[in-house]
Short mmCIF file of C-alpha atoms in Angstrom, two decimals:
data_model
loop_
_atom_site.label_atom_id
_atom_site.label_comp_id
_atom_site.label_asym_id
_atom_site.label_seq_id
_atom_site.Cartn_x
_atom_site.Cartn_y
_atom_site.Cartn_z
CA MET R 69 69.14 -3.67 7.67
CA LYS R 70 71.45 -5.02 5.58
CA THR R 71 74.43 -4.80 8.20
CA LYS R 72 71.97 -6.93 10.66
CA LEU R 73 71.76 -9.33 7.95
CA TYR R 74 75.08 -9.72 6.67
CA LEU R 75 76.49 -9.92 9.69
CA SER R 76 73.58 -12.97 10.89
CA LEU R 77 74.92 -14.17 7.47
CA PHE R 78 78.56 -14.71 8.77
CA CYS R 79 77.54 -15.38 12.20
CA VAL R 80 76.08 -18.61 10.88
CA ALA R 81 78.27 -19.22 8.46
CA PHE R 82 81.83 -18.79 11.13
CA PHE R 83 80.66 -19.76 14.34
CA TRP R 84 79.13 -23.06 13.22
CA GLY R 85 82.01 -24.17 11.25
CA THR R 86 84.06 -24.01 13.95
CA THR R 87 81.26 -26.13 16.29
CA PHE R 88 82.11 -29.06 14.86
CA LEU R 89 85.88 -28.53 16.32
CA ALA R 90 84.61 -26.92 19.82
CA ILE R 91 82.29 -30.38 19.97
CA ARG R 92 85.47 -32.62 19.92
CA ILE R 93 86.84 -31.09 22.15
CA GLY R 94 84.46 -30.55 24.53
CA LEU R 95 83.53 -35.39 23.56
CA GLU R 96 87.48 -35.28 25.40
CA SER R 97 86.25 -35.74 29.03
CA ILE R 98 82.34 -35.13 29.10
CA PRO R 99 79.69 -36.99 28.01
CA PRO R 100 77.53 -36.54 24.51
CA PHE R 101 74.71 -35.36 25.65
CA LEU R 102 75.46 -33.61 29.19
CA LEU R 103 77.95 -31.26 27.03
CA ALA R 104 74.94 -30.61 24.74
CA GLY R 105 72.66 -29.91 28.08
CA MET R 106 75.29 -27.97 29.53
CA ARG R 107 75.74 -25.54 26.71
CA ASN R 108 72.04 -24.91 26.09
CA ILE R 109 71.64 -24.45 30.41
CA ILE R 110 74.10 -21.95 29.95
CA SER R 111 73.32 -20.25 26.15
CA GLY R 112 69.91 -20.11 27.81
CA THR R 113 70.75 -18.46 31.13
CA LEU R 114 72.76 -15.95 29.46
CA ILE R 115 69.80 -14.65 27.11
CA PHE R 116 67.28 -15.16 30.03
CA LEU R 117 69.52 -12.30 32.30
CA TYR R 118 70.04 -10.17 29.16
CA LEU R 119 66.21 -10.27 28.84
CA LEU R 120 65.71 -9.23 32.46
CA SER R 121 67.61 -7.05 32.68
CA GLN R 122 66.07 -4.82 30.03
CA GLN R 123 62.88 -5.58 31.29
CA LYS R 124 61.70 -7.84 28.16
CA LEU R 125 60.57 -11.27 30.03
CA GLU R 126 57.40 -11.73 28.27
CA LEU R 127 54.17 -14.09 29.26
CA LEU R 128 54.29 -17.22 26.76
CA SER R 129 50.77 -17.99 25.88
CA ALA R 130 49.69 -22.52 25.33
CA ARG R 131 50.30 -22.31 22.29
CA GLN R 132 53.79 -19.90 22.20
CA ILE R 133 54.85 -23.07 24.55
CA ALA R 134 53.91 -25.29 22.71
CA ARG R 135 55.96 -24.65 20.01
CA SER R 136 59.07 -23.43 21.34
CA PHE R 137 58.62 -27.17 23.15
CA LEU R 138 58.21 -28.86 19.41
CA LEU R 139 60.91 -26.78 18.01
CA SER R 140 63.40 -27.54 21.17
CA ILE R 141 62.57 -31.06 20.26
CA LEU R 142 63.80 -31.46 16.93
CA MET R 143 66.02 -28.16 16.03
CA ILE R 144 68.26 -28.80 19.53
CA VAL R 145 67.81 -32.31 21.30
CA PHE R 146 67.55 -34.33 18.23
CA ALA R 147 69.38 -32.25 15.80
CA ASN R 148 72.04 -30.07 18.47
CA GLY R 149 72.35 -33.42 20.75
CA LEU R 150 72.59 -36.10 17.77
CA THR R 151 75.20 -34.00 16.26
CA THR R 152 77.20 -34.09 19.33
CA PHE R 153 77.05 -37.84 20.50
CA SER R 154 77.55 -38.51 16.91
CA GLU R 155 81.19 -36.93 17.10
CA LYS R 156 82.29 -39.44 19.36
CA TYR R 157 82.22 -42.11 16.16
CA ILE R 158 83.00 -39.52 13.67
CA THR R 159 84.96 -37.50 12.68
CA SER R 160 84.33 -33.48 13.00
CA GLY R 161 84.99 -33.34 9.45
CA LEU R 162 82.93 -36.01 8.67
CA ALA R 163 80.25 -35.15 10.86
CA SER R 164 80.63 -31.19 8.46
CA LEU R 165 79.97 -32.87 5.10
CA ILE R 166 76.68 -34.92 6.79
CA SER R 167 74.90 -31.41 7.78
CA THR R 168 75.87 -30.32 4.63
CA LEU R 169 72.54 -32.59 3.35
CA SER R 170 70.29 -29.65 5.29
CA PRO R 171 69.83 -27.95 2.14
CA PHE R 172 69.20 -31.39 0.03
CA PHE R 173 66.54 -32.05 3.17
CA VAL R 174 65.04 -28.73 3.15
CA LEU R 175 64.25 -27.90 -0.52
CA VAL R 176 63.14 -31.80 -0.94
CA LEU R 177 60.48 -31.17 2.27
CA ASN R 178 59.93 -27.79 0.99
CA ILE R 179 58.88 -29.41 -2.73
CA ILE R 180 56.58 -32.40 -1.19
CA LEU R 181 54.70 -29.52 0.72
CA GLY R 182 54.05 -27.31 -1.69
CA TYR R 183 55.77 -24.44 -0.58
CA GLU R 184 58.57 -24.31 -3.02
CA LYS R 185 58.83 -24.74 -6.13
CA LEU R 186 62.34 -26.59 -8.19
CA SER R 187 64.11 -23.91 -10.08
CA VAL R 188 66.77 -24.08 -12.07
CA LYS R 189 69.14 -22.30 -9.74
CA THR R 190 68.35 -23.84 -6.86
CA ALA R 191 68.92 -26.99 -8.41
CA VAL R 192 72.54 -25.46 -10.05
CA GLY R 193 73.95 -24.25 -6.09
CA ILE R 194 72.83 -27.23 -4.51
CA ALA R 195 75.06 -29.21 -6.68
CA MET R 196 77.49 -27.38 -7.12
CA GLY R 197 77.93 -27.08 -3.91
CA MET R 198 77.42 -30.92 -3.36
CA LEU R 199 80.43 -31.61 -5.56
CA GLY R 200 82.40 -29.01 -3.62
CA ILE R 201 81.95 -31.41 -1.28
CA PHE R 202 82.61 -34.56 -2.71
CA PHE R 203 85.89 -33.03 -4.03
CA ILE R 204 86.69 -32.02 -0.47
CA TYR R 205 85.51 -35.08 0.77
CA GLN R 206 86.26 -38.27 -2.59
CA ASN R 207 88.81 -39.85 0.18
CA ASN R 208 86.87 -39.65 2.76
CA LEU R 209 83.69 -41.32 1.26
CA VAL R 210 85.21 -45.05 2.07
CA GLU R 211 84.80 -44.90 5.80
CA LEU R 212 81.22 -44.77 5.33
CA LEU R 213 81.51 -47.92 4.40
CA ASN R 214 83.19 -48.95 7.88
CA PRO R 215 81.18 -50.39 10.34
CA GLU R 216 82.42 -48.00 13.12
CA TYR R 217 81.01 -45.36 11.84
CA ARG R 218 77.36 -46.17 10.92
CA PHE R 219 75.96 -45.54 14.32
CA GLY R 220 77.65 -42.26 14.30
CA ILE R 221 76.27 -41.61 10.86
CA ILE R 222 72.78 -42.91 11.59
CA ALA R 223 73.30 -40.24 14.17
CA ILE R 224 74.00 -37.58 12.30
CA LEU R 225 71.70 -38.28 9.25
CA LEU R 226 68.71 -37.93 11.69
CA ALA R 227 70.07 -34.85 13.41
CA VAL R 228 70.51 -33.48 10.20
CA PHE R 229 66.55 -34.39 9.03
CA SER R 230 65.50 -33.16 12.48
CA TRP R 231 67.33 -29.99 11.71
CA SER R 232 65.65 -29.42 7.98
CA VAL R 233 61.72 -29.62 9.56
CA GLY R 234 62.71 -27.52 12.32
CA THR R 235 64.02 -24.87 9.64
CA ILE R 236 60.46 -25.00 7.90
CA ILE R 237 58.38 -25.11 10.66
CA THR R 238 60.20 -22.04 11.98
CA LYS R 239 59.79 -20.15 8.82
CA LYS R 240 56.20 -21.03 8.54
CA GLY R 241 55.81 -20.46 11.89
CA GLN R 242 56.58 -16.72 11.99
CA LYS R 243 52.94 -15.08 12.51
CA ILE R 244 52.70 -16.01 15.85
CA PRO R 245 53.53 -13.38 18.38
CA ALA R 246 56.27 -13.38 20.40
CA SER R 247 59.54 -12.14 21.03
CA MET R 248 62.44 -14.31 19.16
CA LEU R 249 64.79 -14.12 22.39
CA MET R 250 62.03 -15.73 24.75
CA ASN R 251 61.53 -18.39 22.16
CA ILE R 252 65.38 -19.05 21.93
CA CYS R 253 65.62 -18.64 25.87
CA THR R 254 62.49 -20.84 26.44
CA GLN R 255 63.67 -23.23 23.61
CA MET R 256 67.43 -23.70 25.09
CA PHE R 257 66.68 -24.34 29.03
CA PHE R 258 63.47 -27.30 27.80
CA ALA R 259 66.50 -28.96 25.60
CA GLY R 260 68.94 -28.39 28.52
CA ILE R 261 66.89 -29.75 30.79
CA ILE R 262 66.23 -32.74 28.01
CA LEU R 263 69.53 -33.69 27.35
CA ILE R 264 71.07 -33.77 30.21
CA LEU R 265 68.03 -35.65 31.93
CA ILE R 266 69.49 -38.33 28.76
CA GLN R 267 72.85 -38.62 30.09
CA PHE R 268 71.78 -39.01 33.84
CA HIS R 269 69.63 -42.13 32.22
CA PHE R 270 72.74 -43.71 30.33
CA THR R 271 75.02 -42.54 33.21
CA PRO R 272 73.74 -42.24 36.85
CA ILE R 273 76.81 -41.49 37.61
CA ILE R 274 79.40 -38.68 36.57
CA VAL R 275 82.36 -37.22 37.96
CA ILE R 276 82.93 -33.87 37.70
CA GLU R 277 86.04 -33.72 38.49
CA ASN R 278 87.18 -35.99 35.14
CA PHE R 279 86.28 -32.81 32.76
CA SER R 280 88.88 -31.00 31.95
CA THR R 281 89.37 -27.36 31.69
CA ARG R 282 90.36 -27.44 27.86
CA SER R 283 86.50 -29.24 27.49
CA LEU R 284 84.83 -26.95 29.83
CA LEU R 285 85.88 -24.15 27.72
CA ALA R 286 84.81 -25.67 24.42
CA VAL R 287 82.03 -25.87 26.29
CA ILE R 288 81.87 -22.08 27.80
CA TYR R 289 82.70 -21.19 23.47
CA LEU R 290 79.58 -23.76 22.21
CA ALA R 291 77.11 -21.82 24.39
CA VAL R 292 77.90 -17.99 23.61
CA PHE R 293 79.10 -18.78 19.91
CA GLY R 294 77.90 -21.54 18.78
CA SER R 295 74.35 -21.23 20.52
CA VAL R 296 74.05 -17.68 21.52
CA VAL R 297 74.99 -15.47 18.86
CA GLY R 298 74.82 -18.68 15.72
CA TYR R 299 71.21 -19.43 17.01
CA ILE R 300 69.62 -16.29 16.93
CA ALA R 301 71.74 -15.20 13.86
CA TYR R 302 69.23 -18.57 12.17
CA SER R 303 66.76 -17.40 13.39
CA TYR R 304 66.69 -14.40 12.63
CA LEU R 305 67.58 -14.83 9.33
CA ILE R 306 65.05 -17.45 8.99
CA THR R 307 62.78 -14.41 9.32
CA GLN R 308 64.37 -12.28 6.34
CA LEU R 309 64.91 -15.13 3.87
CA PRO R 310 63.94 -18.00 2.42
CA SER R 311 65.10 -21.21 4.35
CA THR R 312 66.36 -23.32 1.79
CA LYS R 313 69.16 -19.93 1.29
CA VAL R 314 69.43 -20.37 5.01
CA ALA R 315 70.22 -23.84 5.19
CA VAL R 316 72.74 -24.07 1.85
CA LEU R 317 75.01 -21.85 4.47
CA SER R 318 76.24 -24.93 5.85
CA TYR R 319 78.28 -25.35 3.02
CA VAL R 320 80.35 -22.52 4.33
CA ASN R 321 80.61 -24.47 7.71
CA VAL R 322 82.85 -26.82 5.69
CA ILE R 323 85.37 -24.57 4.18
CA VAL R 324 85.50 -22.85 8.29
CA ALA R 325 86.01 -26.13 9.63
CA LEU R 326 88.67 -26.97 6.82
CA PHE R 327 90.60 -23.78 7.74
CA LEU R 328 90.53 -24.70 11.44
CA GLY R 329 91.93 -27.78 9.98
CA TRP R 330 94.87 -26.20 8.40
CA LEU R 331 95.58 -23.63 11.54
CA ILE R 332 95.27 -26.38 14.29
CA LEU R 333 95.69 -29.62 12.65
CA ASN R 334 98.53 -28.59 10.16
CA GLU R 335 96.56 -29.99 7.72
CA VAL R 336 97.56 -29.10 3.78
CA ILE R 337 95.27 -26.70 1.50
CA SER R 338 95.48 -28.71 -1.75
CA ALA R 339 94.69 -27.67 -5.57
CA ARG R 340 91.73 -29.72 -5.37
CA ILE R 341 90.44 -28.05 -2.11
CA ILE R 342 90.41 -24.56 -3.50
CA VAL R 343 88.60 -25.54 -6.58
CA ALA R 344 85.91 -27.53 -4.09
CA THR R 345 85.87 -24.03 -2.13
CA LEU R 346 84.92 -22.16 -5.47
CA LEU R 347 82.79 -24.35 -6.62
CA ILE R 348 80.84 -24.05 -2.01
CA ILE R 349 81.20 -20.31 -2.81
CA SER R 350 79.52 -20.16 -6.06
CA GLY R 351 76.59 -22.63 -5.16
CA VAL R 352 75.59 -20.49 -2.62
CA VAL R 353 75.80 -17.17 -5.28
CA ILE R 354 73.70 -18.83 -7.08
CA VAL R 355 71.04 -20.51 -4.37
CA ASN R 356 70.54 -17.08 -3.02
CA PHE R 357 70.71 -14.31 -6.11
CA LYS R 358 67.10 -14.61 -7.70
CA LYS R 359 64.35 -12.19 -8.99
CA ARG R 360 62.66 -10.24 -6.25
CA ASN R 361 59.46 -11.19 -7.79
CA SER R 362 59.98 -15.16 -7.37
CA LYS R 363 58.01 -16.63 -4.28
CA GLU R 364 59.84 -19.00 -2.34
CA SER R 365 59.56 -20.24 1.12
#
């Protein structure tokens, strides 16, 4: 069980950290909502074929379908779709920075709804993580005042908030019987169709010949590693750990994004970034290490 848990933690922390760069590459020649829609149709199809081959397809009840539809809107159409859309206007680094607000949103919503009590460890852990993010992007925060970024920033903020709400609903709806893969497959098909329809509403004519091989490969990567591997791992973690603990993994995503920037874009990793990385990791450790008898959401 622990091996599966640790593997899921790695998949969410690492692969989702790479998706910001992959989205940026995909947007070079593919419209944002179409990119997100293609990604989810491909990943939903892969999961469907797996379930079919294993004879594990299920007939969902009306209640299960309604819940899958709600989560597909919150966690894929809004969260994934708006994140993809935002990177038309802001950098992938800034998008990953703003996405780290997810633990804060999850924690505040849990406290407001009475699902979780604010502990000193949780508050300190999240504060350390956000301080680390500030160190990394201290110079970039000025860009938030630039009017050309505001549209993208609003989109990513709505995406993060929607993801946080979906995370809490996922956590609180575990008693509804249905396999995790069947739920995810249904959500991806719902979201993929809706996202593609949204794109055709804004741009009725799309020239497929303009799609570059580089962008298409990015879509495939996002479908396999960002959606199938990452989303399944995240859904599993939500059933095993408190929602605030899972959400705080977004801090690690930024570290992955920084590493890719160094590896691919030859960005310099300064002493300040090293300090920030230590703060982020410490924050994650503090939030995830609590007494076993503590009651969490």
